[in-house]
mmCIF file of C-alpha atoms in Angstrom:
data_model
loop_
_atom_site.group_PDB
_atom_site.id
_atom_site.type_symbol
_atom_site.label_atom_id
_atom_site.label_comp_id
_atom_site.label_asym_id
_atom_site.label_seq_id
_atom_site.Cartn_x
_atom_site.Cartn_y
_atom_site.Cartn_z
ATOM 1 C CA UNK A 27 0.153 0.239 0.123
ATOM 2 C CA UNK A 28 0.544 3.687 -0.834
ATOM 3 C CA UNK A 29 0.494 4.653 2.748
ATOM 4 C CA UNK A 30 0.242 8.576 4.008
ATOM 5 C CA UNK A 31 0.420 9.807 7.728
ATOM 6 C CA UNK A 32 -1.552 12.801 8.890
ATOM 7 C CA UNK A 33 -1.207 14.386 11.606
ATOM 8 C CA UNK A 34 -0.378 17.451 13.349
ATOM 9 C CA UNK A 35 3.189 17.264 14.365
ATOM 10 C CA UNK A 36 5.890 17.250 11.692
ATOM 11 C CA UNK A 37 8.672 15.761 13.335
ATOM 12 C CA UNK A 38 6.810 13.334 14.752
ATOM 13 C CA UNK A 39 5.294 12.361 11.215
ATOM 14 C CA UNK A 40 8.172 12.372 9.605
ATOM 15 C CA UNK A 41 10.029 10.129 12.340
ATOM 16 C CA UNK A 42 7.300 7.151 11.742
ATOM 17 C CA UNK A 43 8.046 8.103 8.249
ATOM 18 C CA UNK A 44 11.922 7.503 8.292
ATOM 19 C CA UNK A 45 11.240 4.077 10.610
ATOM 20 C CA UNK A 46 8.846 2.671 8.180
ATOM 21 C CA UNK A 47 10.813 3.017 5.356
ATOM 22 C CA UNK A 48 14.044 1.607 7.526
ATOM 23 C CA UNK A 49 12.015 -1.420 8.243
ATOM 24 C CA UNK A 50 9.742 -1.978 4.907
ATOM 25 C CA UNK A 51 12.737 -0.946 2.133
ATOM 26 C CA UNK A 52 9.578 0.785 0.519
ATOM 27 C CA UNK A 53 9.297 4.290 -0.220
ATOM 28 C CA UNK A 54 5.567 4.369 -0.195
ATOM 29 C CA UNK A 55 5.060 5.593 2.656
ATOM 30 C CA UNK A 56 5.019 9.817 3.427
ATOM 31 C CA UNK A 57 3.859 11.931 5.926
ATOM 32 C CA UNK A 58 1.160 15.438 5.635
ATOM 33 C CA UNK A 59 0.154 17.648 7.961
ATOM 34 C CA UNK A 60 -3.623 17.895 9.479
ATOM 35 C CA UNK A 61 -4.446 18.924 12.407
ATOM 36 C CA UNK A 62 -7.905 17.690 13.339
ATOM 37 C CA UNK A 63 -9.155 20.199 15.706
ATOM 38 C CA UNK A 64 -9.193 22.968 13.162
ATOM 39 C CA UNK A 65 -11.389 22.699 10.603
ATOM 40 C CA UNK A 66 -9.269 25.050 8.110
ATOM 41 C CA UNK A 67 -6.242 22.620 8.948
ATOM 42 C CA UNK A 68 -8.706 19.121 7.295
ATOM 43 C CA UNK A 69 -9.473 20.978 4.020
ATOM 44 C CA UNK A 70 -6.331 22.335 3.591
ATOM 45 C CA UNK A 71 -5.101 18.609 4.206
ATOM 46 C CA UNK A 72 -7.911 17.359 1.471
ATOM 47 C CA UNK A 73 -6.853 19.423 -1.152
ATOM 48 C CA UNK A 74 -3.609 18.698 -0.587
ATOM 49 C CA UNK A 75 -4.429 15.000 -1.285
ATOM 50 C CA UNK A 76 -6.679 15.668 -3.754
ATOM 51 C CA UNK A 77 -3.888 17.176 -5.756
ATOM 52 C CA UNK A 78 -2.067 13.969 -5.766
ATOM 53 C CA UNK A 79 -4.810 12.486 -7.953
ATOM 54 C CA UNK A 80 -4.460 9.091 -5.132
ATOM 55 C CA UNK A 81 -7.489 6.567 -4.936
ATOM 56 C CA UNK A 82 -8.280 6.319 -1.409
ATOM 57 C CA UNK A 83 -9.069 2.325 -0.584
ATOM 58 C CA UNK A 84 -8.441 2.837 3.624
ATOM 59 C CA UNK A 85 -9.288 5.849 5.415
ATOM 60 C CA UNK A 86 -8.453 5.117 9.259
ATOM 61 C CA UNK A 87 -9.894 7.594 11.929
ATOM 62 C CA UNK A 88 -7.466 7.780 14.829
ATOM 63 C CA UNK A 89 -6.637 10.917 16.256
ATOM 64 C CA UNK A 90 -7.692 11.353 20.067
ATOM 65 C CA UNK A 91 -7.252 13.828 23.349
ATOM 66 C CA UNK A 92 -7.928 11.937 26.516
ATOM 67 C CA UNK A 93 -9.417 13.478 29.819
ATOM 68 C CA UNK A 94 -7.952 16.930 28.776
ATOM 69 C CA UNK A 95 -9.178 20.520 31.044
ATOM 70 C CA UNK A 96 -11.815 22.049 30.164
ATOM 71 C CA UNK A 97 -10.406 23.842 26.656
ATOM 72 C CA UNK A 98 -11.717 24.865 23.017
ATOM 73 C CA UNK A 99 -10.470 23.942 19.729
ATOM 74 C CA UNK A 100 -9.561 27.223 17.134
ATOM 75 C CA UNK A 101 -13.372 26.698 15.744
ATOM 76 C CA UNK A 102 -14.844 27.175 19.581
ATOM 77 C CA UNK A 103 -15.621 23.472 19.850
ATOM 78 C CA UNK A 104 -14.909 21.344 23.541
ATOM 79 C CA UNK A 105 -11.960 19.876 22.498
ATOM 80 C CA UNK A 106 -12.730 16.199 22.911
ATOM 81 C CA UNK A 107 -16.228 16.532 20.917
ATOM 82 C CA UNK A 108 -13.869 19.154 18.012
ATOM 83 C CA UNK A 109 -10.718 16.813 17.480
ATOM 84 C CA UNK A 110 -12.000 13.280 18.558
ATOM 85 C CA UNK A 111 -15.794 13.723 16.522
ATOM 86 C CA UNK A 112 -15.808 16.447 14.689
ATOM 87 C CA UNK A 113 -12.956 16.416 12.784
ATOM 88 C CA UNK A 114 -12.992 12.704 12.112
ATOM 89 C CA UNK A 115 -16.896 13.550 10.499
ATOM 90 C CA UNK A 116 -15.180 16.471 8.664
ATOM 91 C CA UNK A 117 -12.675 14.796 6.978
ATOM 92 C CA UNK A 118 -14.334 11.441 6.322
ATOM 93 C CA UNK A 119 -17.201 13.451 4.088
ATOM 94 C CA UNK A 120 -14.424 15.524 2.340
ATOM 95 C CA UNK A 121 -12.895 12.726 1.518
ATOM 96 C CA UNK A 122 -15.979 10.210 1.020
ATOM 97 C CA UNK A 123 -16.276 10.788 -3.262
ATOM 98 C CA UNK A 124 -12.667 9.881 -3.549
ATOM 99 C CA UNK A 125 -13.955 7.077 -1.263
ATOM 100 C CA UNK A 126 -17.014 6.051 -3.720
ATOM 101 C CA UNK A 127 -14.272 6.336 -6.619
ATOM 102 C CA UNK A 128 -11.876 3.804 -5.145
ATOM 103 C CA UNK A 129 -14.206 1.089 -4.409
ATOM 104 C CA UNK A 130 -15.213 -1.827 -6.375
ATOM 105 C CA UNK A 131 -17.706 -4.547 -5.967
ATOM 106 C CA UNK A 132 -15.485 -6.864 -5.176
ATOM 107 C CA UNK A 133 -12.884 -4.654 -2.736
ATOM 108 C CA UNK A 134 -15.352 -1.756 -0.947
ATOM 109 C CA UNK A 135 -13.122 1.123 0.365
ATOM 110 C CA UNK A 136 -13.214 0.505 3.854
ATOM 111 C CA UNK A 137 -13.724 3.532 6.461
ATOM 112 C CA UNK A 138 -12.281 2.294 10.186
ATOM 113 C CA UNK A 139 -12.985 4.736 12.925
ATOM 114 C CA UNK A 140 -11.405 4.161 16.346
ATOM 115 C CA UNK A 141 -13.962 4.623 19.486
ATOM 116 C CA UNK A 142 -13.203 3.264 22.459
ATOM 117 C CA UNK A 143 -14.933 1.111 25.354
ATOM 118 C CA UNK A 144 -15.728 4.576 26.812
ATOM 119 C CA UNK A 145 -18.221 4.576 25.176
ATOM 120 C CA UNK A 146 -20.315 2.444 26.585
ATOM 121 C CA UNK A 147 -20.948 4.693 29.806
ATOM 122 C CA UNK A 148 -21.493 7.829 27.316
ATOM 123 C CA UNK A 149 -23.820 9.831 26.835
ATOM 124 C CA UNK A 150 -24.898 12.202 24.294
ATOM 125 C CA UNK A 151 -26.144 15.193 25.336
ATOM 126 C CA UNK A 152 -27.853 16.870 22.209
ATOM 127 C CA UNK A 153 -29.086 20.188 23.011
ATOM 128 C CA UNK A 154 -25.518 20.248 25.532
ATOM 129 C CA UNK A 155 -22.614 18.692 22.519
ATOM 130 C CA UNK A 156 -20.264 21.013 23.750
ATOM 131 C CA UNK A 157 -20.691 20.530 27.370
ATOM 132 C CA UNK A 158 -21.090 23.929 28.504
ATOM 133 C CA UNK A 159 -23.746 23.845 31.493
ATOM 134 C CA UNK A 160 -21.279 20.483 33.499
ATOM 135 C CA UNK A 161 -17.760 20.138 31.953
ATOM 136 C CA UNK A 162 -16.299 16.699 32.938
ATOM 137 C CA UNK A 163 -13.168 15.501 31.062
ATOM 138 C CA UNK A 164 -14.138 11.521 31.409
ATOM 139 C CA UNK A 165 -18.290 12.693 30.668
ATOM 140 C CA UNK A 166 -16.697 14.816 27.605
ATOM 141 C CA UNK A 167 -14.499 11.907 26.569
ATOM 142 C CA UNK A 168 -17.179 9.298 26.492
ATOM 143 C CA UNK A 169 -19.720 11.349 24.835
ATOM 144 C CA UNK A 170 -17.066 11.704 21.924
ATOM 145 C CA UNK A 171 -16.676 8.262 22.238
ATOM 146 C CA UNK A 172 -19.987 7.389 21.892
ATOM 147 C CA UNK A 173 -20.300 9.431 19.063
ATOM 148 C CA UNK A 174 -18.236 7.748 16.433
ATOM 149 C CA UNK A 175 -20.063 5.057 16.928
ATOM 150 C CA UNK A 176 -23.393 6.802 15.845
ATOM 151 C CA UNK A 177 -21.603 7.828 13.249
ATOM 152 C CA UNK A 178 -20.694 5.412 12.325
ATOM 153 C CA UNK A 179 -23.025 3.431 11.821
ATOM 154 C CA UNK A 180 -25.366 6.606 9.961
ATOM 155 C CA UNK A 181 -22.724 6.561 7.621
ATOM 156 C CA UNK A 182 -22.834 2.606 6.787
ATOM 157 C CA UNK A 183 -26.730 2.872 6.497
ATOM 158 C CA UNK A 184 -26.496 6.253 4.084
ATOM 159 C CA UNK A 185 -23.610 4.215 1.729
ATOM 160 C CA UNK A 186 -26.087 1.147 1.651
ATOM 161 C CA UNK A 187 -28.907 2.965 0.620
ATOM 162 C CA UNK A 188 -26.275 4.569 -1.825
ATOM 163 C CA UNK A 189 -24.800 1.728 -3.274
ATOM 164 C CA UNK A 190 -21.650 2.683 -2.216
ATOM 165 C CA UNK A 191 -18.603 0.685 -2.383
ATOM 166 C CA UNK A 192 -17.608 1.581 0.855
ATOM 167 C CA UNK A 193 -17.892 0.211 4.296
ATOM 168 C CA UNK A 194 -17.986 1.752 7.419
ATOM 169 C CA UNK A 195 -16.078 0.204 10.963
ATOM 170 C CA UNK A 196 -15.718 1.301 14.447
ATOM 171 C CA UNK A 197 -12.742 -0.265 16.373
ATOM 172 C CA UNK A 198 -12.105 -0.350 20.278
ATOM 173 C CA UNK A 199 -8.709 -1.042 20.320
ATOM 174 C CA UNK A 200 -8.974 -1.768 24.378
ATOM 175 C CA UNK A 201 -6.395 -0.447 26.948
ATOM 176 C CA UNK A 202 -3.094 0.983 25.294
ATOM 177 C CA UNK A 203 -0.134 2.169 27.010
ATOM 178 C CA UNK A 204 0.520 5.284 25.002
ATOM 179 C CA UNK A 205 0.460 8.986 25.924
ATOM 180 C CA UNK A 206 -3.406 9.404 25.853
ATOM 181 C CA UNK A 207 -3.179 8.954 29.577
ATOM 182 C CA UNK A 208 -0.804 12.343 30.476
ATOM 183 C CA UNK A 209 -4.086 14.213 31.522
ATOM 184 C CA UNK A 210 -4.773 11.326 34.178
ATOM 185 C CA UNK A 211 -4.440 12.038 37.653
ATOM 186 C CA UNK A 212 -0.717 11.493 39.395
ATOM 187 C CA UNK A 213 -2.085 8.483 41.201
ATOM 188 C CA UNK A 214 -3.280 6.781 38.039
ATOM 189 C CA UNK A 215 -0.149 7.113 36.172
ATOM 190 C CA UNK A 216 1.999 5.592 39.032
ATOM 191 C CA UNK A 217 -0.329 2.624 39.131
ATOM 192 C CA UNK A 218 -0.144 3.017 35.469
ATOM 193 C CA UNK A 219 3.325 3.115 35.249
ATOM 194 C CA UNK A 220 4.150 -0.386 38.000
ATOM 195 C CA UNK A 221 1.426 -2.532 35.962
ATOM 196 C CA UNK A 222 1.002 -1.265 31.830
ATOM 197 C CA UNK A 223 3.303 -4.643 31.474
ATOM 198 C CA UNK A 224 -0.035 -7.081 32.748
ATOM 199 C CA UNK A 225 -2.947 -5.287 31.711
ATOM 200 C CA UNK A 226 -2.367 -2.780 29.396
ATOM 201 C CA UNK A 227 -1.650 -3.397 25.493
ATOM 202 C CA UNK A 228 1.339 -2.258 23.635
ATOM 203 C CA UNK A 229 0.678 -0.177 20.807
ATOM 204 C CA UNK A 230 1.242 -2.620 18.416
ATOM 205 C CA UNK A 231 -1.035 -4.631 20.102
ATOM 206 C CA UNK A 232 -3.397 -1.841 20.116
ATOM 207 C CA UNK A 233 -3.508 -1.740 16.847
ATOM 208 C CA UNK A 234 -4.120 -4.716 16.015
ATOM 209 C CA UNK A 235 -7.982 -4.994 15.161
ATOM 210 C CA UNK A 236 -7.589 -2.061 13.426
ATOM 211 C CA UNK A 237 -5.459 -3.680 10.669
ATOM 212 C CA UNK A 238 -7.962 -6.390 10.530
ATOM 213 C CA UNK A 239 -10.882 -4.073 9.911
ATOM 214 C CA UNK A 240 -8.654 -2.002 6.861
ATOM 215 C CA UNK A 241 -6.911 -5.493 5.475
ATOM 216 C CA UNK A 242 -9.125 -8.400 6.529
ATOM 217 C CA UNK A 243 -10.322 -9.989 3.722
ATOM 218 C CA UNK A 244 -12.734 -11.647 6.783
ATOM 219 C CA UNK A 245 -15.018 -8.180 6.961
ATOM 220 C CA UNK A 246 -14.724 -7.807 3.053
ATOM 221 C CA UNK A 247 -18.476 -5.880 2.224
ATOM 222 C CA UNK A 248 -19.256 -5.846 5.640
ATOM 223 C CA UNK A 249 -19.690 -2.659 7.342
ATOM 224 C CA UNK A 250 -21.719 -1.008 10.787
ATOM 225 C CA UNK A 251 -19.744 -3.768 12.827
ATOM 226 C CA UNK A 252 -18.220 -2.730 16.220
ATOM 227 C CA UNK A 253 -14.903 -4.780 16.118
ATOM 228 C CA UNK A 254 -12.763 -6.020 19.549
ATOM 229 C CA UNK A 255 -10.581 -8.330 19.435
ATOM 230 C CA UNK A 256 -10.362 -8.688 15.946
ATOM 231 C CA UNK A 257 -14.318 -10.054 16.796
ATOM 232 C CA UNK A 258 -17.720 -8.405 15.723
ATOM 233 C CA UNK A 259 -19.026 -7.501 19.275
ATOM 234 C CA UNK A 260 -21.998 -5.856 20.380
ATOM 235 C CA UNK A 261 -22.076 -1.347 21.689
ATOM 236 C CA UNK A 262 -23.544 0.085 23.606
ATOM 237 C CA UNK A 263 -27.567 0.271 23.515
ATOM 238 C CA UNK A 264 -27.899 3.427 22.786
ATOM 239 C CA UNK A 265 -26.085 3.403 19.604
ATOM 240 C CA UNK A 266 -28.524 1.522 17.370
ATOM 241 C CA UNK A 267 -30.775 4.636 18.321
ATOM 242 C CA UNK A 268 -31.408 5.381 14.414
ATOM 243 C CA UNK A 269 -33.327 8.584 14.966
ATOM 244 C CA UNK A 270 -30.884 9.833 17.324
ATOM 245 C CA UNK A 271 -27.896 8.847 14.829
ATOM 246 C CA UNK A 272 -30.080 10.404 12.228
ATOM 247 C CA UNK A 273 -29.933 14.193 14.849
ATOM 248 C CA UNK A 274 -26.408 13.729 15.174
ATOM 249 C CA UNK A 275 -25.437 13.803 12.247
ATOM 250 C CA UNK A 276 -27.648 16.460 11.497
ATOM 251 C CA UNK A 277 -25.781 18.457 14.116
ATOM 252 C CA UNK A 278 -22.382 17.768 12.958
ATOM 253 C CA UNK A 279 -23.417 18.507 9.660
ATOM 254 C CA UNK A 280 -24.834 21.940 10.720
ATOM 255 C CA UNK A 281 -21.684 22.458 13.158
ATOM 256 C CA UNK A 282 -18.759 21.591 10.644
ATOM 257 C CA UNK A 283 -20.719 23.797 7.794
ATOM 258 C CA UNK A 284 -21.658 20.615 4.839
ATOM 259 C CA UNK A 285 -24.926 19.882 3.303
ATOM 260 C CA UNK A 286 -26.357 17.297 5.049
ATOM 261 C CA UNK A 287 -24.649 14.236 3.201
ATOM 262 C CA UNK A 288 -27.821 11.999 3.849
ATOM 263 C CA UNK A 289 -30.176 14.924 1.478
ATOM 264 C CA UNK A 290 -26.729 14.755 -0.960
ATOM 265 C CA UNK A 291 -26.795 10.731 -1.172
ATOM 266 C CA UNK A 292 -30.225 10.075 -1.610
#
Protein backbone atom coordinates (compact mmCIF):
# COMPACT_ATOMS: atom_id res chain seq x y z
CA UNK A 1 0.00 0.00 0.00
CA UNK A 2 0.89 3.64 -0.46
CA UNK A 3 0.46 4.98 3.08
CA UNK A 4 -0.15 8.62 3.94
CA UNK A 5 0.24 9.48 7.61
CA UNK A 6 -1.80 12.52 8.59
CA UNK A 7 -0.86 14.17 11.86
CA UNK A 8 -0.36 17.44 13.71
CA UNK A 9 3.35 16.94 14.47
CA UNK A 10 5.74 17.29 11.54
CA UNK A 11 8.67 15.87 13.53
CA UNK A 12 6.78 12.82 14.82
CA UNK A 13 5.27 12.20 11.40
CA UNK A 14 8.59 12.33 9.58
CA UNK A 15 10.16 10.06 12.22
CA UNK A 16 7.38 7.51 11.64
CA UNK A 17 7.99 7.73 7.89
CA UNK A 18 11.72 7.19 8.42
CA UNK A 19 11.15 4.10 10.59
CA UNK A 20 8.66 2.55 8.18
CA UNK A 21 10.97 3.07 5.21
CA UNK A 22 13.83 1.58 7.20
CA UNK A 23 11.84 -1.50 8.24
CA UNK A 24 9.98 -2.16 4.97
CA UNK A 25 12.48 -0.88 2.40
CA UNK A 26 9.67 0.86 0.54
CA UNK A 27 9.24 4.48 -0.43
CA UNK A 28 5.47 4.25 -0.47
CA UNK A 29 4.90 6.16 2.74
CA UNK A 30 4.70 9.90 3.36
CA UNK A 31 3.52 12.44 5.91
CA UNK A 32 1.00 15.23 5.37
CA UNK A 33 0.17 17.79 8.03
CA UNK A 34 -3.39 17.73 9.35
CA UNK A 35 -4.62 19.14 12.65
CA UNK A 36 -7.99 17.58 13.37
CA UNK A 37 -8.69 20.32 15.91
CA UNK A 38 -8.84 22.80 13.02
CA UNK A 39 -11.51 22.77 10.34
CA UNK A 40 -9.24 24.94 8.17
CA UNK A 41 -6.34 22.49 8.49
CA UNK A 42 -8.60 19.55 7.59
CA UNK A 43 -9.79 21.28 4.44
CA UNK A 44 -6.20 22.15 3.48
CA UNK A 45 -5.14 18.54 4.00
CA UNK A 46 -7.96 17.28 1.77
CA UNK A 47 -6.93 19.74 -0.95
CA UNK A 48 -3.33 18.46 -0.74
CA UNK A 49 -4.47 14.87 -0.87
CA UNK A 50 -6.78 15.42 -3.83
CA UNK A 51 -3.94 17.13 -5.72
CA UNK A 52 -2.07 13.82 -5.68
CA UNK A 53 -4.87 12.15 -7.69
CA UNK A 54 -4.49 9.02 -5.55
CA UNK A 55 -7.26 6.50 -4.94
CA UNK A 56 -8.30 6.05 -1.32
CA UNK A 57 -9.00 2.45 -0.39
CA UNK A 58 -8.65 2.72 3.40
CA UNK A 59 -9.28 5.67 5.71
CA UNK A 60 -8.33 5.18 9.37
CA UNK A 61 -9.72 7.76 11.80
CA UNK A 62 -7.45 7.37 14.80
CA UNK A 63 -6.57 10.75 16.35
CA UNK A 64 -7.69 11.67 19.81
CA UNK A 65 -7.25 13.41 23.15
CA UNK A 66 -8.35 12.01 26.50
CA UNK A 67 -9.36 13.62 29.79
CA UNK A 68 -7.97 17.04 28.88
CA UNK A 69 -8.93 20.05 31.01
CA UNK A 70 -11.78 22.17 29.69
CA UNK A 71 -10.57 24.02 26.61
CA UNK A 72 -11.67 24.81 23.08
CA UNK A 73 -10.36 24.18 19.59
CA UNK A 74 -9.62 27.14 17.31
CA UNK A 75 -13.18 26.80 15.95
CA UNK A 76 -14.66 27.12 19.43
CA UNK A 77 -15.58 23.45 19.97
CA UNK A 78 -15.02 21.62 23.25
CA UNK A 79 -11.75 19.80 22.57
CA UNK A 80 -12.85 16.17 23.06
CA UNK A 81 -15.91 16.64 20.86
CA UNK A 82 -14.16 18.88 18.35
CA UNK A 83 -11.01 16.82 17.81
CA UNK A 84 -12.09 13.24 18.58
CA UNK A 85 -15.40 13.46 16.76
CA UNK A 86 -16.05 16.54 14.61
CA UNK A 87 -12.58 16.47 13.07
CA UNK A 88 -13.07 12.90 11.89
CA UNK A 89 -16.64 13.65 10.82
CA UNK A 90 -15.54 16.48 8.53
CA UNK A 91 -12.47 14.64 7.21
CA UNK A 92 -14.51 11.56 6.31
CA UNK A 93 -17.24 13.56 4.59
CA UNK A 94 -14.74 15.55 2.53
CA UNK A 95 -13.06 12.31 1.39
CA UNK A 96 -16.26 10.35 0.69
CA UNK A 97 -16.31 11.05 -3.05
CA UNK A 98 -12.75 9.74 -3.41
CA UNK A 99 -13.58 6.67 -1.33
CA UNK A 100 -16.67 5.93 -3.44
CA UNK A 101 -14.65 6.22 -6.66
CA UNK A 102 -11.96 3.91 -5.24
CA UNK A 103 -14.20 1.07 -4.07
CA UNK A 104 -15.35 -1.73 -6.35
CA UNK A 105 -17.83 -4.56 -6.08
CA UNK A 106 -15.02 -7.01 -5.31
CA UNK A 107 -12.95 -4.70 -3.13
CA UNK A 108 -14.88 -2.13 -1.10
CA UNK A 109 -13.10 0.96 0.13
CA UNK A 110 -13.03 0.90 3.93
CA UNK A 111 -13.51 3.51 6.65
CA UNK A 112 -12.25 2.48 10.07
CA UNK A 113 -12.96 4.73 13.05
CA UNK A 114 -11.31 4.10 16.41
CA UNK A 115 -13.63 4.49 19.39
CA UNK A 116 -13.28 3.08 22.91
CA UNK A 117 -15.03 0.89 25.45
CA UNK A 118 -15.64 4.18 27.25
CA UNK A 119 -18.53 4.74 24.83
CA UNK A 120 -20.53 2.18 26.85
CA UNK A 121 -20.87 4.71 29.68
CA UNK A 122 -21.15 7.73 27.40
CA UNK A 123 -24.25 9.91 27.15
CA UNK A 124 -24.99 12.06 24.14
CA UNK A 125 -26.35 15.46 25.16
CA UNK A 126 -27.79 16.78 21.90
CA UNK A 127 -28.77 20.03 23.60
CA UNK A 128 -25.26 20.47 25.06
CA UNK A 129 -22.72 18.73 22.84
CA UNK A 130 -20.07 21.25 23.95
CA UNK A 131 -20.45 20.29 27.65
CA UNK A 132 -21.03 23.95 28.57
CA UNK A 133 -23.52 23.27 31.38
CA UNK A 134 -21.34 20.98 33.45
CA UNK A 135 -17.89 20.00 32.21
CA UNK A 136 -16.44 16.63 33.13
CA UNK A 137 -13.31 15.35 31.34
CA UNK A 138 -14.56 11.77 31.67
CA UNK A 139 -18.06 12.65 30.47
CA UNK A 140 -16.81 14.71 27.52
CA UNK A 141 -14.38 11.96 26.45
CA UNK A 142 -17.03 9.24 26.71
CA UNK A 143 -19.53 11.37 24.76
CA UNK A 144 -17.03 11.88 21.93
CA UNK A 145 -16.40 8.13 21.71
CA UNK A 146 -20.13 7.34 21.69
CA UNK A 147 -20.59 9.94 18.94
CA UNK A 148 -18.04 8.08 16.81
CA UNK A 149 -20.04 4.85 17.06
CA UNK A 150 -23.33 6.60 16.22
CA UNK A 151 -21.59 8.33 13.28
CA UNK A 152 -20.25 5.04 11.92
CA UNK A 153 -23.64 3.33 11.99
CA UNK A 154 -25.38 6.29 10.32
CA UNK A 155 -22.64 6.51 7.70
CA UNK A 156 -23.00 2.83 6.86
CA UNK A 157 -26.76 3.25 6.53
CA UNK A 158 -26.28 6.10 4.03
CA UNK A 159 -23.59 4.24 2.07
CA UNK A 160 -25.79 1.15 1.79
CA UNK A 161 -28.81 3.20 0.70
CA UNK A 162 -26.66 4.78 -2.00
CA UNK A 163 -25.26 1.45 -3.22
CA UNK A 164 -21.71 2.66 -2.61
CA UNK A 165 -18.82 0.21 -2.56
CA UNK A 166 -17.61 1.59 0.75
CA UNK A 167 -17.92 0.09 4.24
CA UNK A 168 -17.67 1.83 7.60
CA UNK A 169 -16.74 0.01 10.80
CA UNK A 170 -15.77 1.09 14.30
CA UNK A 171 -12.93 -0.39 16.35
CA UNK A 172 -12.29 -0.71 20.08
CA UNK A 173 -8.49 -1.05 20.46
CA UNK A 174 -8.63 -2.00 24.13
CA UNK A 175 -6.54 -0.39 26.88
CA UNK A 176 -3.28 0.59 25.20
CA UNK A 177 -0.09 1.94 26.77
CA UNK A 178 0.24 5.31 24.98
CA UNK A 179 0.69 8.99 25.76
CA UNK A 180 -3.09 9.43 25.90
CA UNK A 181 -2.91 9.02 29.67
CA UNK A 182 -0.76 12.11 30.31
CA UNK A 183 -3.73 14.08 31.69
CA UNK A 184 -4.91 11.51 34.26
CA UNK A 185 -4.44 12.03 38.02
CA UNK A 186 -0.87 11.36 39.25
CA UNK A 187 -1.93 8.33 41.32
CA UNK A 188 -3.37 6.73 38.18
CA UNK A 189 -0.12 7.45 36.36
CA UNK A 190 1.84 5.64 39.08
CA UNK A 191 -0.50 2.63 38.96
CA UNK A 192 -0.28 2.61 35.17
CA UNK A 193 3.52 2.71 35.31
CA UNK A 194 3.55 -0.25 37.72
CA UNK A 195 0.97 -2.41 35.97
CA UNK A 196 1.15 -1.50 32.28
CA UNK A 197 3.16 -4.62 31.45
CA UNK A 198 0.38 -6.78 32.88
CA UNK A 199 -2.88 -5.03 31.98
CA UNK A 200 -2.14 -2.75 29.04
CA UNK A 201 -1.68 -3.63 25.41
CA UNK A 202 1.38 -2.44 23.55
CA UNK A 203 0.72 0.04 20.71
CA UNK A 204 1.36 -2.82 18.27
CA UNK A 205 -1.24 -5.00 19.99
CA UNK A 206 -3.65 -2.08 20.19
CA UNK A 207 -3.36 -1.53 16.44
CA UNK A 208 -4.14 -5.16 15.54
CA UNK A 209 -7.94 -4.81 15.29
CA UNK A 210 -7.62 -1.62 13.25
CA UNK A 211 -5.31 -3.42 10.82
CA UNK A 212 -7.72 -6.37 10.75
CA UNK A 213 -10.59 -4.02 9.84
CA UNK A 214 -8.45 -2.34 7.19
CA UNK A 215 -7.13 -5.35 5.27
CA UNK A 216 -8.68 -8.65 6.36
CA UNK A 217 -10.67 -10.54 3.68
CA UNK A 218 -12.98 -11.69 6.49
CA UNK A 219 -14.64 -8.27 6.72
CA UNK A 220 -14.81 -7.60 2.99
CA UNK A 221 -18.21 -6.08 2.26
CA UNK A 222 -19.19 -5.98 5.94
CA UNK A 223 -20.08 -2.60 7.38
CA UNK A 224 -21.70 -1.17 10.48
CA UNK A 225 -19.73 -3.50 12.77
CA UNK A 226 -18.21 -2.86 16.19
CA UNK A 227 -14.92 -4.76 16.34
CA UNK A 228 -12.92 -5.76 19.42
CA UNK A 229 -9.99 -8.19 19.47
CA UNK A 230 -10.59 -8.85 15.76
CA UNK A 231 -14.15 -10.01 16.39
CA UNK A 232 -17.56 -8.44 15.85
CA UNK A 233 -19.22 -7.59 19.12
CA UNK A 234 -22.14 -5.54 20.44
CA UNK A 235 -21.77 -1.85 21.15
CA UNK A 236 -23.84 0.12 23.66
CA UNK A 237 -27.60 -0.23 23.15
CA UNK A 238 -28.03 3.52 22.65
CA UNK A 239 -25.65 3.43 19.67
CA UNK A 240 -28.29 1.51 17.68
CA UNK A 241 -30.88 4.29 18.12
CA UNK A 242 -31.42 5.31 14.48
CA UNK A 243 -33.22 8.53 15.35
CA UNK A 244 -30.32 9.58 17.59
CA UNK A 245 -27.87 8.70 14.81
CA UNK A 246 -29.83 10.84 12.37
CA UNK A 247 -30.12 13.83 14.72
CA UNK A 248 -26.42 13.74 15.57
CA UNK A 249 -25.51 13.56 11.88
CA UNK A 250 -27.70 16.54 10.99
CA UNK A 251 -26.35 18.63 13.87
CA UNK A 252 -22.76 17.65 13.01
CA UNK A 253 -23.24 18.81 9.41
CA UNK A 254 -24.46 22.15 10.71
CA UNK A 255 -21.54 22.51 13.12
CA UNK A 256 -18.81 21.84 10.53
CA UNK A 257 -20.57 23.76 7.76
CA UNK A 258 -21.38 21.09 5.18
CA UNK A 259 -24.67 20.05 3.60
CA UNK A 260 -26.41 17.05 5.12
CA UNK A 261 -24.95 13.95 3.48
CA UNK A 262 -28.33 12.24 3.66
CA UNK A 263 -29.68 14.80 1.23
CA UNK A 264 -26.64 14.50 -1.02
CA UNK A 265 -26.67 10.70 -1.09
CA UNK A 266 -30.35 9.87 -1.39
